[in-house]
């Protein structure tokens, strides 16, 4: 594993700027890997890890930088819960740990550096200094990962009986005797105009 400073440089490059969320995300991911004993997430251990993230914000980019887990590699899973938290699953052992940023960390940053008026600057500095215990909660968990969730999964494609589009990774649903994509089954995020 690289140092915090080295990861922050990488994160700044990938994300476009350095911010409090990057510092939090890098530390969160480093702690997760450390707990699982994964030292080389982008090299020797690159197939060992699946990471669930719970927010689409700055910290998530940093988690991806440290872990090497990406959406396009199916090793990064997004659950939109709006929380600065991530779960790291070691698929070689089945061990998994969920780490969440503590709600108290912002207040603690204010307490530590009242001399810095800018919130982002204040948190950026404090999030480097605050101990893991004060910054995060840790919980060992079990994550059910069916075969179709694994990065290398190869399975049959289904075809939606309504729109005719192909569906991968067993995301089809059965409804009233029909095989449908989630959109046609009523779970759509868009409407045709
Ligand atoms: Zn940012
Ligand atoms: Zn469809």
PDB file of C-alpha atoms and ligand atoms in Angstrom, residues 15 17 19 22 58, ligand 1:
ATOM      1  CA  UNK A  15     -10.948  13.489  -9.133  1.00  0.00           C
ATOM      2  CA  UNK A  17      -9.252  18.531  -7.173  1.00  0.00           C
ATOM      3  CA  UNK A  19     -11.050  18.158  -1.117  1.00  0.00           C
ATOM      4  CA  UNK A  22     -10.877  12.825  -0.962  1.00  0.00           C
ATOM      5  CA  UNK A  58     -16.067  12.947  -3.783  1.00  0.00           C
TER       6      UNK A  58
HETATM    7 ZN1  LIG B   1     -14.248  16.661  -4.341  1.00  0.00          ZN
END
